[in-house]
mmCIF file of C-alpha atoms in Angstrom:
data_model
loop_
_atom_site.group_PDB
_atom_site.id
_atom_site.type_symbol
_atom_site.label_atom_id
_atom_site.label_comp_id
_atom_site.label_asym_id
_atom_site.label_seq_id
_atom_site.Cartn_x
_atom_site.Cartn_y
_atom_site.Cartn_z
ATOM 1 C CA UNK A 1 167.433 64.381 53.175
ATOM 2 C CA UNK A 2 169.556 63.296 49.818
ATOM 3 C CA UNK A 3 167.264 65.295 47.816
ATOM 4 C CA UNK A 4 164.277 67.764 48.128
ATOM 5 C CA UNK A 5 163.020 68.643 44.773
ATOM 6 C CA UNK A 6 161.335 71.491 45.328
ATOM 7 C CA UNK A 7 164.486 72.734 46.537
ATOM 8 C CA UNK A 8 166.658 71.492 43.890
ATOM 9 C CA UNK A 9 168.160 72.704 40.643
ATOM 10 C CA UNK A 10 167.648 70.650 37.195
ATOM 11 C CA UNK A 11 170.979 71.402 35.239
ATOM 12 C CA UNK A 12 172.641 68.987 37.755
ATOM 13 C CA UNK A 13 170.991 65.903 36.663
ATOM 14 C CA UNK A 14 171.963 63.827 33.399
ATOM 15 C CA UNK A 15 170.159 61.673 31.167
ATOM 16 C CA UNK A 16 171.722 58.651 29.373
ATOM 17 C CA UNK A 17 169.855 56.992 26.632
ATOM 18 C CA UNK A 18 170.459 54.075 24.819
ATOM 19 C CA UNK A 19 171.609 55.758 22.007
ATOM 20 C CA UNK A 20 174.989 55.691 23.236
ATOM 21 C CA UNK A 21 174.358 52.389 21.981
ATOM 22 C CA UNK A 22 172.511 52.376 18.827
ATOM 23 C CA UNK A 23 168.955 52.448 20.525
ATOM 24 C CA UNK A 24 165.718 54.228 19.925
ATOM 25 C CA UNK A 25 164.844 55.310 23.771
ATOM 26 C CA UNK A 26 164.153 58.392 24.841
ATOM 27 C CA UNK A 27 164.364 60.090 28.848
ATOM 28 C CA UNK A 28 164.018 63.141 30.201
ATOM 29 C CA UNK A 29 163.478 64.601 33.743
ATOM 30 C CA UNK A 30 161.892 67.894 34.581
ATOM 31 C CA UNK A 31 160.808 69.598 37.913
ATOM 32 C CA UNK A 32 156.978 70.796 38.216
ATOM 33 C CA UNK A 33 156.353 73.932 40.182
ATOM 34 C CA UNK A 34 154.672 72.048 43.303
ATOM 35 C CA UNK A 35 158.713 70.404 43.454
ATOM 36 C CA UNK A 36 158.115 67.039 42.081
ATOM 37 C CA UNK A 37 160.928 65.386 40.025
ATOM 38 C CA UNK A 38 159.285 63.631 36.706
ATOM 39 C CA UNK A 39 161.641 61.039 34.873
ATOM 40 C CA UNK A 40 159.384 60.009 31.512
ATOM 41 C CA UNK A 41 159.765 59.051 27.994
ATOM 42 C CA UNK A 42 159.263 55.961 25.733
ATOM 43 C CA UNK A 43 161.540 52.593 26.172
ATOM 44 C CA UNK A 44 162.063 51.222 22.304
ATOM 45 C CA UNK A 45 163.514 47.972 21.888
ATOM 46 C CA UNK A 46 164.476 48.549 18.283
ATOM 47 C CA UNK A 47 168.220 48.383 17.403
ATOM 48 C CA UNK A 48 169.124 46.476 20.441
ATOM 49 C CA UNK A 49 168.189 49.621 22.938
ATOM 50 C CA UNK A 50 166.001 48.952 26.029
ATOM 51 C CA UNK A 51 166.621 51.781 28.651
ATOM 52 C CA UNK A 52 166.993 55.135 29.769
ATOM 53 C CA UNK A 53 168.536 56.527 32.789
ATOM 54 C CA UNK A 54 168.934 60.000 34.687
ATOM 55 C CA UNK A 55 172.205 60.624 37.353
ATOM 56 C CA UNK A 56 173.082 63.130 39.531
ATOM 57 C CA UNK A 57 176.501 63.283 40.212
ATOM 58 C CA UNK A 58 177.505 64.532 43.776
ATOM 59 C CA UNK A 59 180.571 65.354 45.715
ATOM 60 C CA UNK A 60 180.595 62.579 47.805
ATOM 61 C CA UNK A 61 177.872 61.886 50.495
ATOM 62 C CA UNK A 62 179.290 59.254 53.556
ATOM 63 C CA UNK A 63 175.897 57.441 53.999
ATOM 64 C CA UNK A 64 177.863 54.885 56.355
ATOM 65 C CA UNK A 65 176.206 55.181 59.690
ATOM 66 C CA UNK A 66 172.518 54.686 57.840
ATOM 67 C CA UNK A 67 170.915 51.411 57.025
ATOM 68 C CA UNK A 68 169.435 52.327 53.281
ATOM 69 C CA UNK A 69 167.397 55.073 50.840
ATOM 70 C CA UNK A 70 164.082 56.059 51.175
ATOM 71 C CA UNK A 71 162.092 57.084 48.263
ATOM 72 C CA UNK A 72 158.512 58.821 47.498
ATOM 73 C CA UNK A 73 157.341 57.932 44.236
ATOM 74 C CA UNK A 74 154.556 57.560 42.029
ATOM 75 C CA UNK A 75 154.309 55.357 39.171
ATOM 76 C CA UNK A 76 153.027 53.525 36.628
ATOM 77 C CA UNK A 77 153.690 49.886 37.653
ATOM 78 C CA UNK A 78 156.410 48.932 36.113
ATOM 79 C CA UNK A 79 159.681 48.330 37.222
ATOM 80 C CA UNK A 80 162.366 50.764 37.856
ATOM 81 C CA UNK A 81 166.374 50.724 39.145
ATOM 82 C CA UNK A 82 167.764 52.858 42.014
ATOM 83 C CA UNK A 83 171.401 53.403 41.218
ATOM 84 C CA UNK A 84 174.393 54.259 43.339
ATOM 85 C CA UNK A 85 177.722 55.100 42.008
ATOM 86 C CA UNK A 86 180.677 54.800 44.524
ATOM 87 C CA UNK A 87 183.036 56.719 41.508
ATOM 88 C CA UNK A 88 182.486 59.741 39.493
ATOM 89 C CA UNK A 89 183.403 58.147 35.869
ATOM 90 C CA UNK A 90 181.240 58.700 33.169
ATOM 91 C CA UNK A 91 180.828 54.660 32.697
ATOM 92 C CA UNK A 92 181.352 51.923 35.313
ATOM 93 C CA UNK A 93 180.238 50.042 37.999
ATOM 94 C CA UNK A 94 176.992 50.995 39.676
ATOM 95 C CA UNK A 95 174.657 49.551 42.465
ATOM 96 C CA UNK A 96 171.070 48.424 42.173
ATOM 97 C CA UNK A 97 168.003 48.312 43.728
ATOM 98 C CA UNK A 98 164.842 47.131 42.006
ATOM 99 C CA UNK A 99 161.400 47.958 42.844
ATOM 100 C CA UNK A 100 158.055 48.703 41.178
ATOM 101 C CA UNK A 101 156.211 51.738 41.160
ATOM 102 C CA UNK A 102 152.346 51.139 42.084
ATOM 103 C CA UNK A 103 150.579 52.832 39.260
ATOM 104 C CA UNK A 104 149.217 56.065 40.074
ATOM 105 C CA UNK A 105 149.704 55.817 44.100
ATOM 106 C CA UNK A 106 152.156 58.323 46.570
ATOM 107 C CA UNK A 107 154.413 55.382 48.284
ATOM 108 C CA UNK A 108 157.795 55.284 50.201
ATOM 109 C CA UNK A 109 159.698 52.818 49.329
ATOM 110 C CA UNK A 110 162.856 51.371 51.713
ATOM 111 C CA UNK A 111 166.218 50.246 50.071
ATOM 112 C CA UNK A 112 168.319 48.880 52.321
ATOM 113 C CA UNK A 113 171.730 49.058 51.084
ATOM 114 C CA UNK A 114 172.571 45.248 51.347
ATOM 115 C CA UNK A 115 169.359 44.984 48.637
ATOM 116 C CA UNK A 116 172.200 46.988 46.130
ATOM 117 C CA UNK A 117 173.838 44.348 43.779
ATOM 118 C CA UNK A 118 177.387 45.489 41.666
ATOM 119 C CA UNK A 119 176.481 45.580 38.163
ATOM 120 C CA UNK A 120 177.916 46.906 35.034
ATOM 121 C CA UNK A 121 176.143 47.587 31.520
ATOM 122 C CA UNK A 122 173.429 45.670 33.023
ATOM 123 C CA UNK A 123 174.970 42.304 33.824
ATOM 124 C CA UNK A 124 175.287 41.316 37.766
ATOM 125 C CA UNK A 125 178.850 41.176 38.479
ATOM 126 C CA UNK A 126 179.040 38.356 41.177
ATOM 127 C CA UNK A 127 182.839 38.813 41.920
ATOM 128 C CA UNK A 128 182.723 42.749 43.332
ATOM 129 C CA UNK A 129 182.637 43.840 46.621
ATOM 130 C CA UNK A 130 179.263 44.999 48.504
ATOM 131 C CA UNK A 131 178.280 48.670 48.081
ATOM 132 C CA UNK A 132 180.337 50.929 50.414
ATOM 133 C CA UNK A 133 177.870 53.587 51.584
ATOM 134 C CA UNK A 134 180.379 55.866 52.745
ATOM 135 C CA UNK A 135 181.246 56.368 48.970
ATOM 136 C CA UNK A 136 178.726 57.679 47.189
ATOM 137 C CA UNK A 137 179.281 59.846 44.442
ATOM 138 C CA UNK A 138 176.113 59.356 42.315
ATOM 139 C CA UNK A 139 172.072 58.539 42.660
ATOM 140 C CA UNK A 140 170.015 58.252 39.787
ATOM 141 C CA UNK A 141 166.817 55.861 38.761
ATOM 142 C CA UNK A 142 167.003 53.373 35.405
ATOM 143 C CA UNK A 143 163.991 51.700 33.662
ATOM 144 C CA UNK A 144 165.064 48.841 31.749
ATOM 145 C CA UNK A 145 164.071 45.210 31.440
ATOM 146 C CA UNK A 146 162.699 44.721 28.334
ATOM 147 C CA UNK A 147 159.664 46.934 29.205
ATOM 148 C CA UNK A 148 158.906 48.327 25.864
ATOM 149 C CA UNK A 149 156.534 51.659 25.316
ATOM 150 C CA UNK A 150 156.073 55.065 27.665
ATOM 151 C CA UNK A 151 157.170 55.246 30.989
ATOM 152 C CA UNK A 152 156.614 57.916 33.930
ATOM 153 C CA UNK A 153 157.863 58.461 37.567
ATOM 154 C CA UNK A 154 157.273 60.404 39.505
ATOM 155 C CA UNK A 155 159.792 61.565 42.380
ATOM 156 C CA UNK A 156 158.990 63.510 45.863
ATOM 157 C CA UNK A 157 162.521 63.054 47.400
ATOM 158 C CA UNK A 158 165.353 60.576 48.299
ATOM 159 C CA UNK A 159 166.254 60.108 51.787
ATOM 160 C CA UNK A 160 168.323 57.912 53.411
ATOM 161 C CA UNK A 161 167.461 56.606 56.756
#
């Protein structure tokens, strides 16, 4: 277990808008009493902006003798980012993982960590190494791609198995 929300405290976690670079989008995350993580807001396209994101920066957890992350989610079909930071700067690279959250429907969703590509303010970087599990200093989940208007996840925990 990476994560157990109903165990876990709030003021760890960080949002990052797109403000940082002159967009309109707005995240947050909160905990409900029943210990479910919610990441939600509205994705605005205006001014060149496009995403949201929420991080939680960790010591460092060695995740090298496991095969990937396990997540239970629910959604509202679009298309969200799993990130993994192998550094603890503020800005840099981080590793992704795609998937889509079924609208409205408890799944767990696998990662393996060879599905993780190195990318960096959103462009694929195809010259960096592969992501070194045994590094990680930071989880988090990203909505981006162009996928204007509100958003919601839902978030049960993150395992890795």
């Amino acid at each position: 277990m990476i994560i157990n929300f109903g165990d876990h405290e709030l003021h760890s976690w960080q949002v990052v808008n797109d403000g940082v670079m002159g967009g309109l989008s707005k995240g947050n995350l909160h905990i409900t009493p029943s210990g479910i993580a919610v990441f939600q807001g509205r994705i605005s396209l205006e001014n060149g902006g496009g995403f949201t994101l929420v991080r939680w920066p960790v010591e460092k957890l060695d995740l090298s003798s496991l095969t990937g992350i396990v997540i239970r989610i629910r959604g509202d079909g679009q298309q969200y980012r799993f990130r993994l930071r192998t550094d603890n700067e503020l800005d840099g690279i981080s590793y992704q993982a795609k998937f889509r959250a079924p609208n409205q429907a408890w799944v767990t969703i696998k990662l393996p960590f060879s599905d993780f590509i190195p990318t960096y303010r959103g462009r694929i970087l195809e010259d960096k190494e592969s992501l070194d599990p045994s590094k990680i200093h930071q989880v988090g989940f990203m909505i981006a791609d162009k996928q204007a208007g509100d958003f919601q996840l839902e978030v049960e925990s993150i395992k890795a198995y």
